mmCIF file of C-alpha atoms in Angstrom:
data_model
loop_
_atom_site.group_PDB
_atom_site.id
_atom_site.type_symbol
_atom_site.label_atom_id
_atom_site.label_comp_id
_atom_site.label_asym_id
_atom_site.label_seq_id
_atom_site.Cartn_x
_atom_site.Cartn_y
_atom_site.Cartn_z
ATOM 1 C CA UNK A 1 -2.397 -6.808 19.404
ATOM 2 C CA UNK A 2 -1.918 -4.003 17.317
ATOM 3 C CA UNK A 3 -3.683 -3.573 13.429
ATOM 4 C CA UNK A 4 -3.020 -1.333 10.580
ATOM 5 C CA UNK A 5 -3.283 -1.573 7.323
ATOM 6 C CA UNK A 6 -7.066 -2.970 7.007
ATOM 7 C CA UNK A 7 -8.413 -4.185 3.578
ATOM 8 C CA UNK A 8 -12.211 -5.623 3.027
ATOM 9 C CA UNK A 9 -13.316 -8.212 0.497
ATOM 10 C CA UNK A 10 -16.483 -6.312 -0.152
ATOM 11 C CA UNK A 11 -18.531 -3.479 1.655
ATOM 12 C CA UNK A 12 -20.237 -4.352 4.655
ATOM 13 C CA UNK A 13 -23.024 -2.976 3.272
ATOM 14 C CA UNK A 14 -23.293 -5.517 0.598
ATOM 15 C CA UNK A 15 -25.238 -9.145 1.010
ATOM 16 C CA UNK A 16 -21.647 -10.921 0.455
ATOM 17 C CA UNK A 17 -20.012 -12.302 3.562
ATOM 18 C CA UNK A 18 -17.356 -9.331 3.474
ATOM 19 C CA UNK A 19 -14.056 -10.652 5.393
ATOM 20 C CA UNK A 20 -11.605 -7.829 6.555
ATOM 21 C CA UNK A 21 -7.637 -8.287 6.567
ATOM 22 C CA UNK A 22 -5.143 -6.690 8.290
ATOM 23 C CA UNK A 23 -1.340 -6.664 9.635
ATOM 24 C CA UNK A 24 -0.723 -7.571 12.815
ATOM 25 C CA UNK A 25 1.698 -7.178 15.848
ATOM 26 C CA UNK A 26 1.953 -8.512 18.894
ATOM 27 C CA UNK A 27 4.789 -8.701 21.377
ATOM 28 C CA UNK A 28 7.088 -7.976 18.275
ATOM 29 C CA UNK A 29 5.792 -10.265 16.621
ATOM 30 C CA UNK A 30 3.752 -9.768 12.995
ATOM 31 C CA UNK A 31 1.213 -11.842 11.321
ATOM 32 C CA UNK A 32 -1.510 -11.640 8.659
ATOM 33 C CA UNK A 33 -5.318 -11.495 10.695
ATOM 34 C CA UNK A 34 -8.509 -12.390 9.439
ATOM 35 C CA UNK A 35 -12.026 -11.757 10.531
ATOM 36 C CA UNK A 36 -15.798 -11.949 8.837
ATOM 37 C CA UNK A 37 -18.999 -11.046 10.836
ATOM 38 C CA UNK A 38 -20.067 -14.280 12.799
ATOM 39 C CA UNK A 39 -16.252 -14.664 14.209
ATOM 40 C CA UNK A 40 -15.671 -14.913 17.928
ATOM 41 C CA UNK A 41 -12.106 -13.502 17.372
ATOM 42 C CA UNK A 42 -9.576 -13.183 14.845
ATOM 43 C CA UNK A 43 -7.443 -15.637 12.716
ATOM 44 C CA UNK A 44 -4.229 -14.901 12.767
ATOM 45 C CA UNK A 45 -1.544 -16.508 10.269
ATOM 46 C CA UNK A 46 2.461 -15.756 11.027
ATOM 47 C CA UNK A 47 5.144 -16.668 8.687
ATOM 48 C CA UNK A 48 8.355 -15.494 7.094
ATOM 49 C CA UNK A 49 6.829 -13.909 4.068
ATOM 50 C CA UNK A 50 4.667 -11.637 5.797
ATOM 51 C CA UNK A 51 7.379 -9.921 8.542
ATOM 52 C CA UNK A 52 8.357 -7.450 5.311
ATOM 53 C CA UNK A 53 4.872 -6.918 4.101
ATOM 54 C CA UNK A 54 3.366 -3.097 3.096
ATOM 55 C CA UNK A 55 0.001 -3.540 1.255
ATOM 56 C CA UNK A 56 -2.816 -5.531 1.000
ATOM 57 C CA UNK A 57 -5.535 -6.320 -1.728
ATOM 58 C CA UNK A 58 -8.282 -8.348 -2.544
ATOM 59 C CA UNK A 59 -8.484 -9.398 -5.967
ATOM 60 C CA UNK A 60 -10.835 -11.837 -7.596
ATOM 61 C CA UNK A 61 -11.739 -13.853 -4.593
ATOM 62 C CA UNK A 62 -7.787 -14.155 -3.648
ATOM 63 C CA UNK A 63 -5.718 -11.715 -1.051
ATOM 64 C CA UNK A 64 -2.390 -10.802 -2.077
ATOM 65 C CA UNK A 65 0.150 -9.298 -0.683
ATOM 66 C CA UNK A 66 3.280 -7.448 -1.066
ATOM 67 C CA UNK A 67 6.628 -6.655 0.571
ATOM 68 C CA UNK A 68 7.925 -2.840 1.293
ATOM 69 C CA UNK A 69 11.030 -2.733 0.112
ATOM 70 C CA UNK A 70 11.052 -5.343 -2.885
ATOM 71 C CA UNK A 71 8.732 -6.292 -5.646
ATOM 72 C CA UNK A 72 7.850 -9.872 -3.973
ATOM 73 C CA UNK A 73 4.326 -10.510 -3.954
ATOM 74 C CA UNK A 74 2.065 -13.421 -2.260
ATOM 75 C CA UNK A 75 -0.896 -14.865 -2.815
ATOM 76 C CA UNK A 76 -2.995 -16.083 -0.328
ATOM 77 C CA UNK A 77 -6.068 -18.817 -0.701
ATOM 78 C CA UNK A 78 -8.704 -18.212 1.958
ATOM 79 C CA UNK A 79 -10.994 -20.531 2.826
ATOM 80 C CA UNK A 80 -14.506 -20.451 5.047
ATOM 81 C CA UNK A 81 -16.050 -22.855 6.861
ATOM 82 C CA UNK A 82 -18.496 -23.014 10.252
ATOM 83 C CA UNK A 83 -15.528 -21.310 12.661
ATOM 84 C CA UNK A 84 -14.764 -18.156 9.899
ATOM 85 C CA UNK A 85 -12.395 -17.623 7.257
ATOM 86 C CA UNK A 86 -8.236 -18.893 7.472
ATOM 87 C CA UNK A 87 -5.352 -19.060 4.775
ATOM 88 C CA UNK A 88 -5.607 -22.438 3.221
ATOM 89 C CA UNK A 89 -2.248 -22.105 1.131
ATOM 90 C CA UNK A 90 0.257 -19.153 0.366
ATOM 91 C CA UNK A 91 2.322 -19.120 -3.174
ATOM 92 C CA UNK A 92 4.470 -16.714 -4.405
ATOM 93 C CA UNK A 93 3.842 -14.572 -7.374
ATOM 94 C CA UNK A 94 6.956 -14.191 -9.742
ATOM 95 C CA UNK A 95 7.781 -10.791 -11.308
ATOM 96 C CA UNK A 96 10.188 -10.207 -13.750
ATOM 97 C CA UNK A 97 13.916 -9.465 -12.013
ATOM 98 C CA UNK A 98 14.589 -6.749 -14.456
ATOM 99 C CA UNK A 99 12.403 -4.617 -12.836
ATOM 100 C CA UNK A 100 14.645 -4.053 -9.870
ATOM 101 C CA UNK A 101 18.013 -5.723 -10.607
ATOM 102 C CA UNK A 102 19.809 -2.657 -12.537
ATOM 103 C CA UNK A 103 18.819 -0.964 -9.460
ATOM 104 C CA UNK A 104 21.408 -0.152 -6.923
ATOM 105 C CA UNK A 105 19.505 2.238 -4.431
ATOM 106 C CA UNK A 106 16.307 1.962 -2.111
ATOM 107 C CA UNK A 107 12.952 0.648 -3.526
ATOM 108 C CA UNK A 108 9.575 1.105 -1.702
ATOM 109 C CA UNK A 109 6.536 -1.124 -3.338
ATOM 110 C CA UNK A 110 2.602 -0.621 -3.031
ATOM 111 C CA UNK A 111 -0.397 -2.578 -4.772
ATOM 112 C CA UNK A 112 -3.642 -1.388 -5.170
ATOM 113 C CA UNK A 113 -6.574 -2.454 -7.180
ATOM 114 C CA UNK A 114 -7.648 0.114 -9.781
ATOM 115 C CA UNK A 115 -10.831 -0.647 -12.387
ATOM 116 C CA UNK A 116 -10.270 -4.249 -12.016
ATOM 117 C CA UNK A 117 -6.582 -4.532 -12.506
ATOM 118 C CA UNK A 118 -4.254 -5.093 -9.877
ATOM 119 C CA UNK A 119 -1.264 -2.413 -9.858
ATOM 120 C CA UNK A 120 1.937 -2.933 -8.864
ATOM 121 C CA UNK A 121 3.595 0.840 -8.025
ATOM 122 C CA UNK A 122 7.171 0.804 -7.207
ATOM 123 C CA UNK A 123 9.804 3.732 -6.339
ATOM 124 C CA UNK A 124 13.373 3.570 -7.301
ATOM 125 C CA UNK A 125 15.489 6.284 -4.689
ATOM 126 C CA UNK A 126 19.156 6.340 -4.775
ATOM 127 C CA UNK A 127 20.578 6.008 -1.667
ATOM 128 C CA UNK A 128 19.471 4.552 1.767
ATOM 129 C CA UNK A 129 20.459 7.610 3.793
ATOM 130 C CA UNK A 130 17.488 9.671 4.322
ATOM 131 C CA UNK A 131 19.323 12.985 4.061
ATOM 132 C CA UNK A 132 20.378 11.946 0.650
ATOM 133 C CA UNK A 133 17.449 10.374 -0.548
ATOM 134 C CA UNK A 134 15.965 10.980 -4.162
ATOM 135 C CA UNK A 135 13.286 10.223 -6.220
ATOM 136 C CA UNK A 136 15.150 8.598 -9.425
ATOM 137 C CA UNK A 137 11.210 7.754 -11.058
ATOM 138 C CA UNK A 138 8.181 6.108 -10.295
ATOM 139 C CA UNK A 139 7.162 2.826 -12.143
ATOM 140 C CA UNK A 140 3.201 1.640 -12.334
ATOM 141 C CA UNK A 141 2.847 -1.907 -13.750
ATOM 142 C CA UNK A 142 -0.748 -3.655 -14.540
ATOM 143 C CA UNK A 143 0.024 -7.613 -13.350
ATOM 144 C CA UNK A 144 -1.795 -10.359 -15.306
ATOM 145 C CA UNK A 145 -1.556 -12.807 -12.288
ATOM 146 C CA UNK A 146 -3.552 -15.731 -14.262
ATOM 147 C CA UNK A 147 0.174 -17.079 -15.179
ATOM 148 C CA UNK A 148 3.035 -17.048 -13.027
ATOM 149 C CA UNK A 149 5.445 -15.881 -13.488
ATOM 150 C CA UNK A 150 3.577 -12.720 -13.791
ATOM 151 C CA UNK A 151 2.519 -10.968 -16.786
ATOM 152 C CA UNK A 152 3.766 -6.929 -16.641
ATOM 153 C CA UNK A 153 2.317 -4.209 -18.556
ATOM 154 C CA UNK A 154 3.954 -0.710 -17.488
ATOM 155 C CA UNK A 155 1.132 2.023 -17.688
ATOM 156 C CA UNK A 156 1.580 5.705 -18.064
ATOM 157 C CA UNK A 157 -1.945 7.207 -17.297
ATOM 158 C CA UNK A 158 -5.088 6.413 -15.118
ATOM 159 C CA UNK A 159 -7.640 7.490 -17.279
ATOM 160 C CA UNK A 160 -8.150 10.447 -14.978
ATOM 161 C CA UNK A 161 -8.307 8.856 -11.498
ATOM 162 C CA UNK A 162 -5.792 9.672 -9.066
ATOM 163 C CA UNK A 163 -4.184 7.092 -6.369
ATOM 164 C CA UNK A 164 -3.406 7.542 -2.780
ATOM 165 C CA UNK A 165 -0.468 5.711 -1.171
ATOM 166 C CA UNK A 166 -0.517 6.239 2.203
ATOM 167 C CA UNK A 167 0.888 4.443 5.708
ATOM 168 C CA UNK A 168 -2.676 2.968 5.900
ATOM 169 C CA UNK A 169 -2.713 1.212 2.292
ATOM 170 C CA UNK A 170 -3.160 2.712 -1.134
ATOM 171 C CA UNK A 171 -6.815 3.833 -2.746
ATOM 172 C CA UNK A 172 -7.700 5.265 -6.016
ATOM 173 C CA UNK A 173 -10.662 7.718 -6.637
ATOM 174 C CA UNK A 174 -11.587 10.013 -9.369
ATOM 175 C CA UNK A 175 -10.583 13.470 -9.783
ATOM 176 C CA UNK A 176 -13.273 14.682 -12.368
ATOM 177 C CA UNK A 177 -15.773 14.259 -9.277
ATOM 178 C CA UNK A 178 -13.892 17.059 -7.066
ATOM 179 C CA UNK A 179 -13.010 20.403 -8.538
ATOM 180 C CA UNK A 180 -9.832 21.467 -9.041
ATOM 181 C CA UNK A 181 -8.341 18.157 -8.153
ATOM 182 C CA UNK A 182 -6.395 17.107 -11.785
ATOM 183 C CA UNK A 183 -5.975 13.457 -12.978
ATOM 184 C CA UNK A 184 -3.249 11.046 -13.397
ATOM 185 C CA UNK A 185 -1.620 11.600 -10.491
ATOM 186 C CA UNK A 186 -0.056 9.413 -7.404
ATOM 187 C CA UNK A 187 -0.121 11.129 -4.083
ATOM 188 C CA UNK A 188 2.478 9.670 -1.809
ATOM 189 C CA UNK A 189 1.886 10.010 2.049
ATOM 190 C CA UNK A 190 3.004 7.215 3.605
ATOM 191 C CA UNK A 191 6.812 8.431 4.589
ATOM 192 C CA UNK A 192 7.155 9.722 7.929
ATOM 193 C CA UNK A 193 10.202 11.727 9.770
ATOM 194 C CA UNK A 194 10.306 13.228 13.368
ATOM 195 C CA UNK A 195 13.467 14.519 13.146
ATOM 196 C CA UNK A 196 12.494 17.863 13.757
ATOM 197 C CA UNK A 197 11.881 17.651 17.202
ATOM 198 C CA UNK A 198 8.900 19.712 18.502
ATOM 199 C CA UNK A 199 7.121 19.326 14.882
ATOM 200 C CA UNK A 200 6.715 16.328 13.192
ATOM 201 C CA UNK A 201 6.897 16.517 9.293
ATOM 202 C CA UNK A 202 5.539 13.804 6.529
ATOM 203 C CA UNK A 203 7.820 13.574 3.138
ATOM 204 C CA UNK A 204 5.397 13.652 0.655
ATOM 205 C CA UNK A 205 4.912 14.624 -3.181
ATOM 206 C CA UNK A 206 2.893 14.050 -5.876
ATOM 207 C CA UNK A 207 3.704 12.241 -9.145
ATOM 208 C CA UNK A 208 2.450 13.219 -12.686
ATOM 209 C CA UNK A 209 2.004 10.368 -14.490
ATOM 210 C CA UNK A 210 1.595 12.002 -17.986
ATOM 211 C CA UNK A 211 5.225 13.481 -17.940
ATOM 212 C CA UNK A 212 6.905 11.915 -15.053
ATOM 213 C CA UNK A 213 7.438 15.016 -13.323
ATOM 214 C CA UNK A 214 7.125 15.048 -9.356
ATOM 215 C CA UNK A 215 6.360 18.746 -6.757
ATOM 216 C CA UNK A 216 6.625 17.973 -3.000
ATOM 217 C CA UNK A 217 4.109 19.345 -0.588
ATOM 218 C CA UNK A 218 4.434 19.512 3.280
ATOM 219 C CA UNK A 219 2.615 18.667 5.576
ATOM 220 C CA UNK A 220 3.321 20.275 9.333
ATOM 221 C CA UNK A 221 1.483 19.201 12.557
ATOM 222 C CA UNK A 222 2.535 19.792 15.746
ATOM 223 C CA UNK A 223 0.864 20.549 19.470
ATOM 224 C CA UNK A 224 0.694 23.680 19.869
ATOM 225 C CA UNK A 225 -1.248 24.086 16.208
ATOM 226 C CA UNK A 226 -3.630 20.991 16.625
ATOM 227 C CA UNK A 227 -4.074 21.518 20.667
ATOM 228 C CA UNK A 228 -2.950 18.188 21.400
ATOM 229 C CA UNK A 229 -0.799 17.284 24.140
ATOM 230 C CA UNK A 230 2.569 17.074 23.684
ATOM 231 C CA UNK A 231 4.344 13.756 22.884
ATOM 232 C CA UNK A 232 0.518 12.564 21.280
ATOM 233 C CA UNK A 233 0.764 13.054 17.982
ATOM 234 C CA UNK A 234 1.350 10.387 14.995
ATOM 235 C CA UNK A 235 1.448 9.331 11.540
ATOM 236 C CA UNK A 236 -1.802 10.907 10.138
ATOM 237 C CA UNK A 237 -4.402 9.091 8.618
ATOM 238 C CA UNK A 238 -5.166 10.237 5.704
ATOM 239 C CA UNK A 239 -8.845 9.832 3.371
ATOM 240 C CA UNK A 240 -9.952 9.525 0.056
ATOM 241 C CA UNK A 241 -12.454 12.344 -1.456
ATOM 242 C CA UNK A 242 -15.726 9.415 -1.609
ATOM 243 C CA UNK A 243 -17.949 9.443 -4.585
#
């Protein structure tokens, strides 16, 4: 079984029974698996709604989840009992059509939880071809999930912080903490193209969100300049300055 994508309820460091959630695949097959600390192996939950998932988050006791290339997003209930933690029900969360139906191109959706508010963060791109992909804007929306449908709130600013969206999940941290790092911005890392042959290069940029205005920056691996063998390398992980 393969996992990616892992998300915890709390920090194992903390006197909470912390339960840790990730994507899973096996034999082409994906699923939603659970674990806490006590657990002899993990839960694993497989259904239709969670073959086009991208990110996960806990949020106020409840796991929620979203797909990749649409703004459809799922709660799940967990429950515990003497054998670990399982889903007990899944609903889905209703956002506002208008957020993607005047949109005829490519969307790519991430959620991440940022000073208590849960963020949707979409991208609109014209065009499915990757040579002719674009960046049309970036939209970052605050959801009110106490009502469904969904209350939206489009924000323009993160007081500062910056967020990371990357193939492993999206994480916010602050930039006033690390110098020269400047606030308000999105760093996207999480698209990935080999065409290159020998070296393998990651489509990534960075998105102001104070005037909307978005500068790529590359990011080049290959064998020969990481002494790895050839054929080995892969999407890099990427992490979050720590506070």
């Amino acid at each position: 079984m393969v996992l990616r994508n892992a998300v915890l309820s709390a920090s194992p460091n903390s006197r909470s029974k912390w339960i840790v959630a990730v994507f899973s695949f096996y034999r082409s097959t994906s699923g939603l698996a659970l674990w806490q600390p006590g657990m002899a192996s993990w839960y694993v939950c497989r259904g239709s709604c969670i073959a086009g998932c991208n990110d996960l988050a806990f949020y106020r006791g409840k796991l929620y989840m979203v797909w990749r290339f649409a703004p459809r997003l799922f709660v799940f209930d967990l429950r515990e009992n003497e054998h670990g933690v399982s889903v007990s029900r899944v609903e889905p969360c209703v956002i506002d059509p208008l957020l993607y139906y005047n949109h005829c191109g490519l969307l790519r959706c991430n959620i991440v939880v940022w000073r208590g508010k849960l963020l949707l963060i979409i991208r609109y791109i014209n065009g499915y071809k990757r040579t002719r992909r674009k960046i049309l804007r970036v939209g970052v929306f605050a959801l009110d999930v106490s009502t469904n449908p969904c209350i939206i709130t489009e924000i323009y600013d993160f007081d500062g912080d910056c967020i990371l969206v990357d193939a492993c999940g999206c994480k916010y941290f602050s930039a006033g903490l690390h110098v020269g790092v400047r606030g308000d911005l999105i760093y996207f890392a999480d698209e990935y193209d080999s065409c290159n042959g020998e070296n393998h290069y990651y489509d990534t940029f960075v998105y102001n969100m104070n005037d909307g205005t978005m500068r790529n920056f590359d990011v080049e691996r290959s064998p020969v300049k990481s002494s790895a063998p050839e054929g080995s390398l892969n999407v890099p992980v990427w992490f979050c300055p720590s506070e």
